[in-house]
Every structure is written in C-alpha cells, then in structure tokens.
Tab-separated table of C-alpha atoms in Angstrom:
chain	number	residue	atom	x	y	z
A	1	MET	CA	-212.962	72.839	-104.222
A	2	LYS	CA	-210.021	70.578	-105.089
A	3	ARG	CA	-210.489	67.157	-103.581
A	4	SER	CA	-207.407	65.743	-102.434
A	5	PHE	CA	-205.464	63.093	-104.178
A	6	LEU	CA	-206.860	60.308	-101.470
A	7	SER	CA	-210.802	61.385	-101.836
A	8	ASP	CA	-211.001	59.406	-104.787
A	9	PRO	CA	-212.652	55.433	-103.636
A	10	LYS	CA	-210.444	54.000	-105.902
A	11	ARG	CA	-207.385	55.570	-104.978
A	12	GLN	CA	-208.366	54.412	-101.223
A	13	ILE	CA	-209.291	51.280	-102.818
A	14	VAL	CA	-205.717	50.503	-104.578
A	15	LEU	CA	-204.384	51.706	-101.562
A	16	ALA	CA	-205.767	49.260	-99.219
A	17	MET	CA	-205.362	45.946	-101.155
A	18	PHE	CA	-201.171	46.857	-101.597
A	19	LEU	CA	-200.902	47.702	-97.933
A	20	ALA	CA	-203.665	44.327	-97.505
A	21	THR	CA	-199.925	42.552	-99.142
A	22	PHE	CA	-197.586	44.217	-97.341
A	23	VAL	CA	-199.245	43.182	-93.804
A	24	ALA	CA	-199.672	40.098	-95.142
A	25	TYR	CA	-195.620	40.050	-95.914
A	26	VAL	CA	-194.893	41.082	-92.950
A	27	GLU	CA	-196.164	38.364	-91.347
A	28	ARG	CA	-194.692	35.458	-93.350
A	29	VAL	CA	-191.303	37.374	-92.447
A	30	GLY	CA	-192.156	37.942	-89.196
A	31	PHE	CA	-193.571	34.547	-88.244
A	32	SER	CA	-189.597	33.114	-90.098
A	33	ILE	CA	-187.320	35.393	-87.754
A	34	SER	CA	-189.448	34.707	-85.289
A	35	PHE	CA	-189.350	30.980	-84.811
A	36	THR	CA	-185.858	30.739	-86.518
A	37	SER	CA	-184.418	32.673	-83.132
A	38	LEU	CA	-186.573	30.485	-80.793
A	39	ALA	CA	-185.438	26.942	-82.888
A	40	GLN	CA	-182.387	28.095	-82.069
A	41	LYS	CA	-182.277	28.662	-78.609
A	42	ALA	CA	-184.571	25.424	-78.041
A	43	HIS	CA	-181.112	23.444	-80.204
A	44	LEU	CA	-183.785	21.855	-82.741
A	45	ASP	CA	-182.488	20.272	-85.315
A	46	GLU	CA	-183.106	21.194	-89.214
A	47	SER	CA	-185.326	19.281	-90.371
A	48	ILE	CA	-187.342	19.983	-87.893
A	49	LYS	CA	-187.380	24.105	-88.631
A	50	GLY	CA	-187.571	22.956	-92.427
A	51	SER	CA	-190.884	21.330	-91.633
A	52	VAL	CA	-192.153	24.268	-89.586
A	53	LEU	CA	-191.705	26.991	-91.925
A	54	SER	CA	-192.918	24.811	-94.970
A	55	ALA	CA	-196.507	24.317	-93.168
A	56	PHE	CA	-197.298	27.877	-93.959
A	57	TYR	CA	-197.091	26.363	-98.002
A	58	CYS	CA	-199.217	23.201	-97.122
A	59	GLY	CA	-203.006	25.402	-96.674
A	60	TYR	CA	-201.288	28.366	-99.223
A	61	GLY	CA	-201.998	25.615	-101.514
A	62	VAL	CA	-204.723	24.085	-100.894
A	63	SER	CA	-206.939	27.448	-99.995
A	64	GLN	CA	-206.406	29.308	-103.871
A	65	ILE	CA	-208.664	28.109	-105.891
A	66	PRO	CA	-211.163	27.578	-103.429
A	67	GLY	CA	-210.418	31.293	-102.368
A	68	GLY	CA	-211.190	32.398	-106.018
A	69	TRP	CA	-214.247	30.622	-106.356
A	70	ALA	CA	-215.700	32.166	-102.389
A	71	ALA	CA	-214.552	36.018	-103.678
A	72	GLN	CA	-216.481	35.084	-107.055
A	73	LEU	CA	-219.215	33.720	-105.197
A	74	TYR	CA	-219.515	36.356	-101.813
A	75	GLY	CA	-217.501	39.348	-103.054
A	76	GLY	CA	-213.581	40.283	-102.320
A	77	ARG	CA	-214.953	42.461	-99.524
A	78	ILE	CA	-216.532	40.354	-97.013
A	79	MET	CA	-213.917	37.354	-98.260
A	80	LEU	CA	-210.919	39.621	-97.298
A	81	ILE	CA	-213.048	40.101	-93.757
A	82	LEU	CA	-212.364	36.759	-93.161
A	83	CYS	CA	-209.256	36.209	-95.229
A	84	PHE	CA	-208.123	38.737	-92.297
A	85	LEU	CA	-210.124	37.892	-89.156
A	86	ALA	CA	-208.477	34.642	-89.702
A	87	TRP	CA	-204.828	34.727	-89.785
A	88	SER	CA	-204.376	37.316	-87.527
A	89	THR	CA	-206.658	35.657	-84.821
A	90	VAL	CA	-204.936	32.342	-85.254
A	91	SER	CA	-201.133	34.481	-85.129
A	92	ILE	CA	-201.621	35.741	-81.679
A	93	PHE	CA	-202.358	32.399	-80.361
A	94	THR	CA	-199.719	30.400	-82.061
A	95	PRO	CA	-197.860	28.417	-79.542
A	96	THR	CA	-194.940	30.326	-78.372
A	97	ASP	CA	-192.778	27.464	-77.000
A	98	PRO	CA	-191.009	26.093	-80.493
A	99	THR	CA	-190.635	22.816	-78.814
A	100	ASN	CA	-194.930	22.684	-79.613
A	101	THR	CA	-194.166	21.529	-83.275
A	102	VAL	CA	-196.683	20.330	-83.530
A	103	GLY	CA	-198.643	23.190	-82.670
A	104	ILE	CA	-197.127	25.173	-84.554
A	105	VAL	CA	-197.227	23.691	-88.271
A	106	PHE	CA	-201.402	23.520	-86.987
A	107	ALA	CA	-201.100	27.257	-86.547
A	108	ARG	CA	-198.896	27.667	-89.826
A	109	VAL	CA	-201.093	25.466	-92.055
A	110	LEU	CA	-204.486	27.567	-90.580
A	111	VAL	CA	-202.393	31.408	-91.490
A	112	GLY	CA	-201.525	29.562	-94.633
A	113	LEU	CA	-205.033	28.517	-95.225
A	114	ALA	CA	-207.024	31.576	-94.346
A	115	GLN	CA	-204.042	33.971	-96.580
A	116	GLY	CA	-204.538	31.618	-99.545
A	117	PHE	CA	-207.845	33.539	-99.102
A	118	LEU	CA	-206.070	37.243	-99.628
A	119	ILE	CA	-204.343	37.277	-103.874
A	120	PRO	CA	-207.849	35.758	-105.222
A	121	ALA	CA	-209.773	38.029	-103.631
A	122	VAL	CA	-207.434	41.264	-103.877
A	123	HIS	CA	-208.167	40.527	-107.507
A	124	THR	CA	-211.533	40.325	-107.210
A	125	VAL	CA	-212.040	43.762	-105.636
A	126	LEU	CA	-209.374	45.188	-108.882
A	127	ALA	CA	-211.353	44.105	-111.448
A	128	LEU	CA	-214.543	45.710	-110.030
A	129	TRP	CA	-213.028	48.666	-109.430
A	130	ILE	CA	-210.255	49.393	-111.919
A	131	PRO	CA	-210.520	50.384	-115.304
A	132	PRO	CA	-209.161	48.357	-118.753
A	133	HIS	CA	-206.295	51.191	-119.531
A	134	GLU	CA	-205.502	52.005	-115.207
A	135	LYS	CA	-205.516	47.466	-114.202
A	136	ALA	CA	-201.659	46.700	-115.071
A	137	ARG	CA	-200.794	50.103	-112.402
A	138	ALA	CA	-202.751	49.149	-110.140
A	139	VAL	CA	-202.273	45.188	-110.098
A	140	SER	CA	-198.585	46.136	-110.474
A	141	PHE	CA	-198.397	48.408	-107.264
A	142	THR	CA	-200.578	46.503	-105.044
A	143	THR	CA	-198.769	43.017	-105.887
A	144	SER	CA	-195.133	45.045	-105.037
A	145	GLY	CA	-196.761	45.671	-101.278
A	146	MET	CA	-195.295	42.057	-100.745
A	147	TYR	CA	-191.952	42.760	-102.111
A	148	LEU	CA	-191.999	46.060	-99.900
A	149	GLY	CA	-193.055	44.201	-97.226
A	150	SER	CA	-190.842	42.064	-97.131
A	151	ALA	CA	-188.337	44.434	-97.160
A	152	ALA	CA	-189.991	46.585	-94.101
A	153	ALA	CA	-189.645	42.999	-92.023
A	154	MET	CA	-186.664	42.726	-92.925
A	155	SER	CA	-185.398	45.776	-91.967
A	156	ILE	CA	-187.315	46.392	-89.086
A	157	LEU	CA	-188.740	43.139	-87.490
A	158	PRO	CA	-184.972	41.934	-86.441
A	159	SER	CA	-184.144	44.275	-83.700
A	160	LEU	CA	-188.184	44.470	-83.052
A	161	ALA	CA	-187.720	41.110	-81.556
A	162	ASN	CA	-184.597	41.407	-79.973
A	163	ALA	CA	-186.656	44.608	-78.136
A	164	ILE	CA	-190.163	42.862	-76.580
A	165	GLY	CA	-188.659	38.489	-77.815
A	166	ALA	CA	-189.630	36.692	-80.309
A	167	GLN	CA	-192.801	35.372	-78.625
A	168	LYS	CA	-193.679	38.917	-78.050
A	169	LEU	CA	-193.135	39.728	-82.377
A	170	LEU	CA	-195.875	36.628	-83.439
A	171	ALA	CA	-199.125	38.874	-81.427
A	172	PHE	CA	-197.427	41.741	-83.174
A	173	ASP	CA	-198.051	40.528	-86.232
A	174	GLY	CA	-200.965	39.736	-85.722
A	175	ALA	CA	-201.664	43.044	-84.842
A	176	ILE	CA	-201.135	44.645	-87.736
A	177	GLY	CA	-202.735	42.132	-89.748
A	178	TYR	CA	-206.275	43.976	-86.723
A	179	ALA	CA	-204.491	47.222	-87.904
A	180	TRP	CA	-205.145	46.709	-91.434
A	181	LEU	CA	-208.835	44.608	-90.975
A	182	ALA	CA	-209.985	48.113	-89.131
A	183	PHE	CA	-208.745	50.549	-92.323
A	184	TRP	CA	-210.575	48.313	-94.786
A	185	LEU	CA	-214.077	48.814	-92.472
A	186	MET	CA	-212.994	52.644	-92.900
A	187	VAL	CA	-212.322	52.715	-96.754
A	188	GLY	CA	-214.456	49.866	-97.876
A	189	ARG	CA	-217.704	50.458	-95.610
A	190	ASP	CA	-220.070	52.555	-98.219
A	191	ALA	CA	-219.388	48.955	-100.767
A	192	VAL	CA	-222.633	46.350	-100.118
A	193	GLY	CA	-219.212	43.414	-101.029
A	194	ARG	CA	-222.095	41.156	-101.229
A	195	LYS	CA	-223.743	38.537	-103.439
A	196	GLY	CA	-226.425	39.954	-104.479
A	197	GLY	CA	-225.284	43.986	-104.364
A	198	SER	CA	-222.586	46.714	-105.547
A	199	LEU	CA	-219.692	46.614	-104.834
A	200	LEU	CA	-219.287	50.341	-105.705
A	201	PRO	CA	-219.988	53.369	-103.932
A	202	LEU	CA	-223.883	53.530	-103.153
A	203	SER	CA	-223.026	57.064	-104.281
A	204	VAL	CA	-221.448	55.781	-108.198
A	205	ARG	CA	-224.497	53.472	-107.682
A	206	GLY	CA	-226.868	56.061	-107.545
A	207	GLY	CA	-225.226	57.091	-111.197
A	208	MET	CA	-225.723	53.876	-112.312
A	209	GLY	CA	-229.817	53.585	-112.166
A	210	GLU	CA	-229.475	52.582	-108.862
A	211	LYS	CA	-231.705	54.359	-106.369
A	212	GLY	CA	-229.234	55.857	-103.498
A	213	SER	CA	-229.199	57.203	-100.614
A	214	ASN	CA	-230.529	60.638	-101.899
A	215	GLY	CA	-233.875	58.336	-103.229
A	216	GLY	CA	-233.179	59.842	-106.934
A	217	GLY	CA	-231.452	58.414	-109.774
A	218	GLY	CA	-229.163	60.147	-110.653
A	219	ILE	CA	-225.220	60.827	-109.808
A	220	ALA	CA	-224.999	61.025	-105.886
A	221	GLU	CA	-223.609	65.149	-104.848
A	222	SER	CA	-220.568	64.288	-103.873
A	223	GLY	CA	-219.764	63.825	-107.245
A	224	VAL	CA	-217.672	60.497	-107.221
A	225	GLY	CA	-219.725	58.631	-109.577
A	226	MET	CA	-218.224	61.048	-111.854
A	227	GLU	CA	-214.975	61.045	-111.496
A	228	LEU	CA	-215.418	57.212	-111.045
A	229	SER	CA	-216.607	57.463	-115.014
A	230	SER	CA	-214.644	60.770	-116.102
A	231	ASN	CA	-211.785	58.098	-116.678
A	232	TYR	CA	-213.224	55.789	-118.335
A	233	ASN	CA	-215.872	57.992	-120.451
A	234	SER	CA	-217.456	57.602	-124.208
A	235	ASN	CA	-214.714	59.987	-125.661
A	236	SER	CA	-211.771	56.756	-124.355
A	237	THR	CA	-211.002	54.996	-127.593
A	238	PHE	CA	-208.270	52.840	-128.143
A	239	LYS	CA	-206.626	51.533	-131.644
A	240	ASN	CA	-205.204	47.851	-132.626
A	241	SER	CA	-203.115	46.796	-134.837
A	242	HIS	CA	-205.746	45.345	-137.419
A	243	ASN	CA	-206.912	49.908	-137.117
A	244	THR	CA	-210.385	49.339	-136.511
A	245	VAL	CA	-211.391	51.044	-132.940
A	246	ILE	CA	-212.664	50.006	-129.659
A	247	SER	CA	-214.358	51.994	-127.821
A	248	SER	CA	-215.750	51.593	-124.417
A	249	SER	CA	-218.863	53.990	-121.916
A	250	SER	CA	-218.619	55.034	-118.563
A	251	ASN	CA	-222.300	52.680	-118.388
A	252	SER	CA	-220.474	49.373	-120.093
A	253	TYR	CA	-217.513	49.645	-117.579
A	254	SER	CA	-219.633	50.439	-114.417
A	255	ASN	CA	-222.244	48.236	-115.009
A	256	SER	CA	-219.449	45.568	-115.470
A	257	SER	CA	-218.284	46.585	-112.348
A	258	ASN	CA	-221.627	45.331	-110.403
A	259	ASN	CA	-220.918	42.553	-107.843
A	260	ASN	CA	-224.468	41.496	-108.780
A	261	ALA	CA	-224.469	40.483	-111.861
A	262	VAL	CA	-220.399	38.957	-111.143
A	263	ASN	CA	-222.085	36.508	-108.600
A	264	SER	CA	-224.788	35.510	-110.124
A	265	SER	CA	-223.954	34.354	-113.206
A	266	THR	CA	-222.579	30.325	-114.320
A	267	LEU	CA	-219.100	30.203	-113.910
A	268	PRO	CA	-217.465	28.779	-117.414
A	269	LEU	CA	-214.814	26.924	-115.718
A	270	GLY	CA	-214.849	23.845	-118.292
A	271	LYS	CA	-214.168	26.454	-120.922
A	272	MET	CA	-211.682	28.722	-119.054
A	273	MET	CA	-209.630	25.663	-118.328
A	274	THR	CA	-209.127	24.335	-122.048
A	275	HIS	CA	-208.922	28.153	-123.487
A	276	PRO	CA	-205.350	28.764	-124.049
A	277	ALA	CA	-205.243	32.318	-122.859
A	278	ILE	CA	-206.502	31.246	-119.092
A	279	TRP	CA	-203.266	28.470	-119.767
A	280	ALA	CA	-200.556	31.147	-121.350
A	281	ILE	CA	-201.668	32.831	-117.469
A	282	VAL	CA	-201.261	30.328	-115.522
A	283	ILE	CA	-197.676	28.829	-117.065
A	284	ASN	CA	-196.384	32.382	-116.958
A	285	ASN	CA	-197.666	32.152	-113.135
A	286	PHE	CA	-195.596	29.363	-112.947
A	287	SER	CA	-192.260	29.822	-114.566
A	288	PHE	CA	-192.350	33.269	-112.276
A	289	HIS	CA	-192.682	32.333	-109.350
A	290	PHE	CA	-190.057	28.672	-110.218
A	291	GLY	CA	-187.065	31.470	-110.516
A	292	PHE	CA	-188.234	34.005	-107.814
A	293	TYR	CA	-188.546	31.154	-105.274
A	294	VAL	CA	-185.547	29.469	-106.526
A	295	VAL	CA	-183.834	32.848	-106.244
A	296	MET	CA	-184.286	33.769	-102.662
A	297	ASN	CA	-184.317	30.475	-101.500
A	298	TRP	CA	-181.393	29.391	-102.867
A	299	MET	CA	-179.814	32.897	-102.139
A	300	PRO	CA	-178.025	32.164	-98.897
A	301	THR	CA	-176.757	29.201	-100.069
A	302	TYR	CA	-175.152	31.081	-103.131
A	303	PHE	CA	-173.488	33.439	-101.499
A	304	SER	CA	-172.277	31.151	-98.846
A	305	LYS	CA	-170.709	28.517	-101.282
A	306	VAL	CA	-170.138	30.864	-104.038
A	307	ILE	CA	-169.578	34.533	-103.503
A	308	HIS	CA	-167.368	32.651	-99.672
A	309	SER	CA	-170.008	34.757	-97.937
A	310	ASP	CA	-171.860	34.526	-95.231
A	311	LEU	CA	-176.045	36.855	-95.886
A	312	SER	CA	-175.848	37.560	-92.408
A	313	SER	CA	-172.700	39.424	-92.557
A	314	LEU	CA	-174.157	41.784	-95.547
A	315	GLY	CA	-175.410	45.508	-94.676
A	316	LEU	CA	-178.699	45.663	-94.338
A	317	ALA	CA	-178.849	47.658	-97.826
A	318	ALA	CA	-177.084	44.522	-99.853
A	319	LYS	CA	-179.941	42.305	-98.252
A	320	THR	CA	-183.233	44.579	-99.163
A	321	LEU	CA	-182.013	45.947	-101.843
A	322	PRO	CA	-183.684	42.726	-104.141
A	323	TYR	CA	-187.167	43.648	-102.592
A	324	LEU	CA	-187.377	47.063	-102.642
A	325	THR	CA	-185.978	46.499	-106.315
A	326	MET	CA	-188.857	43.975	-107.092
A	327	PHE	CA	-190.833	47.045	-105.631
A	328	LEU	CA	-189.953	49.001	-107.730
A	329	MET	CA	-189.807	47.439	-110.816
A	330	SER	CA	-193.337	45.894	-110.311
A	331	ASN	CA	-194.216	49.129	-110.634
A	332	VAL	CA	-192.084	49.996	-113.470
A	333	GLY	CA	-193.676	46.962	-115.737
A	334	GLY	CA	-197.270	48.298	-114.571
A	335	TRP	CA	-196.648	51.848	-115.869
A	336	THR	CA	-194.674	50.715	-119.177
A	337	GLY	CA	-197.829	48.820	-120.069
A	338	ASP	CA	-200.547	51.702	-119.455
A	339	TRP	CA	-197.941	54.332	-121.010
A	340	LEU	CA	-198.290	52.081	-124.568
A	341	ILE	CA	-201.407	51.722	-124.535
A	342	LEU	CA	-202.740	55.314	-123.982
A	343	HIS	CA	-199.917	56.956	-125.670
A	344	HIS	CA	-198.317	54.760	-128.019
A	345	HIS	CA	-202.201	53.227	-128.808
A	346	TYR	CA	-201.161	49.491	-128.686
A	347	THR	CA	-203.304	47.142	-128.151
A	348	VAL	CA	-203.931	45.397	-124.717
A	349	ALA	CA	-202.550	42.497	-125.780
A	350	ALA	CA	-199.532	44.187	-127.310
A	351	ALA	CA	-199.018	45.839	-124.357
A	352	ARG	CA	-198.912	42.848	-121.954
A	353	LYS	CA	-197.235	40.690	-124.043
A	354	THR	CA	-194.248	43.355	-124.436
A	355	VAL	CA	-193.408	44.352	-120.640
A	356	ASN	CA	-194.018	40.171	-120.372
A	357	THR	CA	-191.412	39.786	-122.890
A	358	ILE	CA	-188.422	42.170	-122.012
A	359	GLY	CA	-189.487	40.989	-118.228
A	360	PHE	CA	-188.272	37.588	-118.751
A	361	ILE	CA	-186.231	37.435	-121.208
A	362	THR	CA	-183.901	40.347	-118.901
A	363	SER	CA	-184.503	37.566	-116.350
A	364	GLY	CA	-183.002	34.611	-118.748
A	365	LEU	CA	-179.595	36.678	-118.675
A	366	MET	CA	-178.877	37.781	-115.255
A	367	LEU	CA	-179.943	34.714	-114.202
A	368	MET	CA	-176.966	33.020	-116.173
A	369	LEU	CA	-175.460	35.812	-114.958
A	370	MET	CA	-175.483	35.075	-111.329
A	371	PRO	CA	-172.932	31.751	-111.190
A	372	ALA	CA	-169.964	34.493	-112.772
A	373	ALA	CA	-170.424	36.312	-110.229
A	374	THR	CA	-166.523	36.355	-107.817
A	375	GLY	CA	-167.792	39.086	-104.807
A	376	VAL	CA	-169.995	40.192	-102.692
A	377	PHE	CA	-170.723	43.279	-104.888
A	378	SER	CA	-171.346	41.449	-108.352
A	379	GLY	CA	-173.697	39.079	-106.612
A	380	VAL	CA	-175.824	41.540	-104.980
A	381	MET	CA	-176.843	43.252	-107.816
A	382	ALA	CA	-176.644	39.878	-110.263
A	383	THR	CA	-179.741	38.746	-107.740
A	384	THR	CA	-180.717	42.369	-107.893
A	385	LEU	CA	-180.877	42.545	-111.853
A	386	THR	CA	-182.852	38.898	-111.672
A	387	LEU	CA	-185.364	39.749	-108.677
A	388	GLY	CA	-185.943	43.568	-110.661
A	389	SER	CA	-187.421	41.840	-114.234
A	390	LEU	CA	-188.610	39.513	-112.749
A	391	GLY	CA	-190.874	41.243	-111.132
A	392	PHE	CA	-191.302	44.207	-114.344
A	393	ALA	CA	-192.763	40.578	-116.245
A	394	ARG	CA	-195.782	41.019	-113.661
A	395	GLY	CA	-196.640	44.082	-115.444
A	396	GLY	CA	-198.114	41.695	-118.523
A	397	PHE	CA	-199.275	38.090	-117.386
A	398	SER	CA	-200.858	39.145	-113.875
A	399	VAL	CA	-202.506	41.827	-115.387
A	400	ASN	CA	-204.491	39.773	-117.941
A	401	HIS	CA	-206.154	37.611	-115.801
A	402	MET	CA	-208.286	41.050	-115.255
A	403	ASP	CA	-208.458	41.702	-119.361
A	404	ILE	CA	-210.116	38.719	-120.424
A	405	ALA	CA	-211.969	37.482	-117.461
A	406	PRO	CA	-212.521	40.563	-115.464
A	407	ARG	CA	-215.513	39.007	-113.511
A	408	PHE	CA	-213.774	36.012	-112.879
A	409	ALA	CA	-210.480	37.668	-111.981
A	410	GLY	CA	-210.601	36.058	-108.651
A	411	VAL	CA	-210.577	32.241	-109.911
A	412	VAL	CA	-208.382	33.035	-112.260
A	413	MET	CA	-206.278	34.631	-110.103
A	414	GLY	CA	-206.819	31.247	-107.516
A	415	VAL	CA	-205.530	28.746	-110.115
A	416	SER	CA	-202.732	30.254	-111.551
A	417	ASN	CA	-201.629	31.765	-107.640
A	418	THR	CA	-201.791	27.435	-106.878
A	419	ALA	CA	-199.495	27.131	-110.535
A	420	GLY	CA	-196.869	29.456	-108.843
A	421	THR	CA	-197.172	27.990	-105.119
A	422	LEU	CA	-196.402	24.396	-106.905
A	423	SER	CA	-193.704	25.827	-108.980
A	424	GLY	CA	-191.899	26.760	-106.195
A	425	VAL	CA	-191.594	23.763	-104.012
A	426	ILE	CA	-190.550	22.091	-107.748
A	427	GLY	CA	-188.208	23.948	-108.595
A	428	VAL	CA	-186.053	24.976	-104.571
A	429	ALA	CA	-186.403	20.589	-105.317
A	430	ALA	CA	-184.416	20.627	-108.464
A	431	THR	CA	-181.909	23.143	-107.889
A	432	GLY	CA	-180.967	20.699	-105.053
A	433	PHE	CA	-180.716	17.657	-106.910
A	434	ILE	CA	-179.042	19.786	-110.140
A	435	LEU	CA	-176.223	21.027	-107.220
A	436	ASP	CA	-176.088	17.051	-105.382
A	437	SER	CA	-175.478	15.732	-108.772
A	438	PHE	CA	-172.474	18.222	-110.171
A	439	GLY	CA	-170.770	17.193	-106.482
A	440	GLY	CA	-172.377	20.637	-103.995
A	441	ALA	CA	-173.389	23.331	-104.504
A	442	SER	CA	-169.169	24.604	-103.854
A	443	VAL	CA	-169.432	23.899	-107.988
A	444	VAL	CA	-169.978	26.789	-109.961
A	445	GLN	CA	-171.058	24.372	-113.066
A	446	GLY	CA	-174.166	22.981	-111.374
A	447	TRP	CA	-175.143	26.397	-110.227
A	448	TYR	CA	-175.486	27.738	-114.077
A	449	TYR	CA	-177.530	24.246	-114.915
A	450	ALA	CA	-179.593	25.305	-112.365
A	451	HIS	CA	-180.054	28.894	-113.689
A	452	ALA	CA	-180.555	27.520	-117.002
A	453	LEU	CA	-183.051	25.573	-115.970
A	454	CYS	CA	-184.918	28.740	-114.951
A	455	ALA	CA	-184.200	30.702	-117.429
A	456	CYS	CA	-185.603	27.470	-120.042
A	457	VAL	CA	-188.680	27.957	-117.961
A	458	GLY	CA	-189.276	31.538	-118.549
A	459	ILE	CA	-188.301	32.077	-122.240
A	460	MET	CA	-190.798	29.124	-122.459
A	461	ALA	CA	-193.861	30.355	-120.852
A	462	MET	CA	-192.690	34.023	-122.518
A	463	VAL	CA	-193.474	32.184	-126.039
A	464	LEU	CA	-196.387	30.491	-124.885
A	465	PHE	CA	-197.302	33.707	-123.387
A	466	ASN	CA	-196.928	35.480	-127.124
A	467	SER	CA	-198.498	32.888	-128.755
A	468	PHE	CA	-201.672	32.760	-126.743
A	469	ALA	CA	-202.585	35.631	-124.570
A	470	ARG	CA	-205.022	37.547	-125.661
A	471	GLY	CA	-206.098	40.836	-124.590
A	472	GLU	CA	-210.107	41.688	-125.577
A	473	LYS	CA	-213.104	40.303	-122.725
A	474	ILE	CA	-213.511	36.389	-123.312
A	475	PHE	CA	-215.533	35.601	-120.680
A	476	ASP	CA	-218.459	37.351	-119.195
C-alpha cells in the first residue's frame, strides 16, 4: 500500500520545525503590530516604544547559548515543549495597558528568553533525524518559516487587529503557540527525546538492536525504520576532490541519531571554541544578520528619505515581497547544496562553500545598488534581491554546524545565533552613526558607506568560510 507524503516521520519532523519558526515569527511581528497600535493611541514617545520593542532581544540574546546546552542535555523535543509553553503563556498574559511599560518590557524579556531556546532545539532535532545529503534542504526549509511567517503576519495581522482589537491580538499570538504545541505533542509522541532515550520513533529503534514495541530486535512491521535507512544506506557514496570515497551505512547514521549517545557525551567546549571551522560558521552568521538587520530596520527610513515614499503607503505585495523572496531563496540555497552533492559529486565542504559564496557576493553587489535606486520599483527590487541572496547563503554556513558537529548542533547554533543577535545591535547602531556623520539619512552618500560596510563584512566572512570551513565530522 502506497504511503502518503507526510507518513514519513522525517517529513513530519521537518514540517513541525518549519511551523515552529513560522509561528514564532508570526508572534514577533504580531506583538510589534499590536503594541504599535496601542502606543499610538496612548501617545507614547518613540524612545519608550523603542525600549519596549527591543526588550525581546535582550532576553533572546542571553538565552541562545543556554538553549543550545539545554537541548544538548535534555533533547530537542522536551525543550521545544517548554519553549512554546512558556512564551505562549506569557504572550497571553502580557499587559494590554500600553502605559504599563515596566510590565510589558518584563513580559517581552521573558518571551525573548523562551524563544532563545527555539533555534538550538530545532537544529538539535534536525541533526538527529536528517541524513547528511538531505540536511541543507531540511535546514533551509525550516528556517525559511521565519520569513514566510513574517510575510503572513504583515499580510493578515493588521486587518485582524482592526477587527478584534490590538489587545486580543496578543492572546491570538499565544493561542497559535499552543496550537503548534498540540501538533508537536502529536507528531513527536513516539519520540522519547529526553536524556537516556532515543529521539527516533520506537519502530525505528527496533531496527537498531533495541527492543521495539513488538519485543523483537528487528525492524518493526510499520516499515518506518526501513524507509529511513533506505534513504542513507550502505550503497550511498560521495566522491570528494581527492578521489576518495566517503561511504556511510544506515547503522552509522541511525546510531548517530541515538539521543543517549548525544547526551551522555562530554561537551568538548574548549576544543570547539578554538577550532577555526566553528568560528567560520559563527562569523558568517554574524555577517548574515549584520546585513539582514540593517536592511530590515532601516528600510522604512531608506524608502522615506532616499526613495521619497512612505513604506506604509506601499501595496501589500511590495511590503511582503522581500520576506517571500527570502523564503523562496532560502529553500533554493538548500536544494542547490544537496543537488551539488548528489548529482555533481561535490564534497560537502565544496557544496557549502559554493552556495555561501554565491549568496554573499550577490548580496554585496545588491547592497551597493540600493542607494542608487531612484523610484519605488527599483527600491523594492534592490531590497528584495539583497535579502533574497542573503537567504540563498543560508544553504551554506547555516547548515555546516550539522556537518562538522551533529551531536552538538544545538550548542554551536546557540553560540552562532548569539553572534547573529549581537551583530544586529552593532550593525543597526553603526548605520545610524554613519548616516549622521554624512549629514543625515537624506544624504545618499551616507547610505553608500553604510551599505559598503555591510558588503565588506559579508565578503570578509565569506573568505574566512572558504578558508576554514570543513565538511566532514570533526566533533563526535
């Protein structure tokens, strides 16, 4: 009997991780829409609004590394449950009186702390479920949920806020978090996902020598284990540039997916934090978010002062096109990397470097074209191409930690994402300083220098990645 597309547990897991990032970003954009509406009615100062909106990142930046450690120790499944339970509950009970800034700031810090555990947990789950030749597309699809979630929120939530009220929109954000949690409990109910257990379903563990639900040591009758193993079997080989053959067996993959092996290992933090391949990933995450946060945070000012068109007056398609393009190109980057490995016999390292290089070079060129835009169309297209090419680059650096340290993917992602959060603070502030030094945002020359800084940061990070990134497992 033919199995449906989503009957494959791998696909269910990837879909669940995609929806996790989608829902989290709907919440982030939803709060901004809700609070902005409430603040305008209360006539709050811009500085107060800025403090409230930035409170999330204070918590988010602090919890990235602890989030990676917790996912490593307790398993990605349980950390996702606690993460969504925490931020959804806080979102529902966030004060709706905009003058209660202390209470709102406290709530946003808590939401940020909780969501800081999300990305490390997601990457921990994917590292244990997805075989190497499918990692790029799985990670790219999962992270693209951020951009599609942002686009969906910008498209739907303003009208929803007008219909139900800005206060109720906060409760709606929490409710969709609970909805995802219910879905995750259903999808992952057969995955123990805790210290001392296996993340894989019982039927798969039966094929790894453990006793399944039928009490035997073979693969369970459902055939799930056979389907997983067949995707990465002993006959799958990849040739590298030195004409050697990298062979992998289903047993080695399945055993690496055992959560007990992951959590019982001693974390080689010292070796990891001094290895150039790890820093190549961290620096590229920093440079990616440097450009991304600068473009997204300064886009309203760019359109107002350079294009002479208010962003709020643009049509829905123009406002959501950059997000939708990032969603598309993130997936294209992931699929391109896997395609190079499977069909052109690229090594894993060569595939990651190729995708990364194309993305950062193209984004650097597009960043320099943005200040030259003379109208709404050219401005929207330059912005869209910049963000789209950055999204493509994610198929390189943002997958590589799962290649070199699959057991410790959550920890590496926590460190990497901390650098990405820090870059947002530095990049956005540096852009403001550069624009002021040239006489303000209306002076185009300042934008050239600000965007040149973003482009240079990206190109230097790309060079470091090409020099030090590795494709084979380093930390086991």
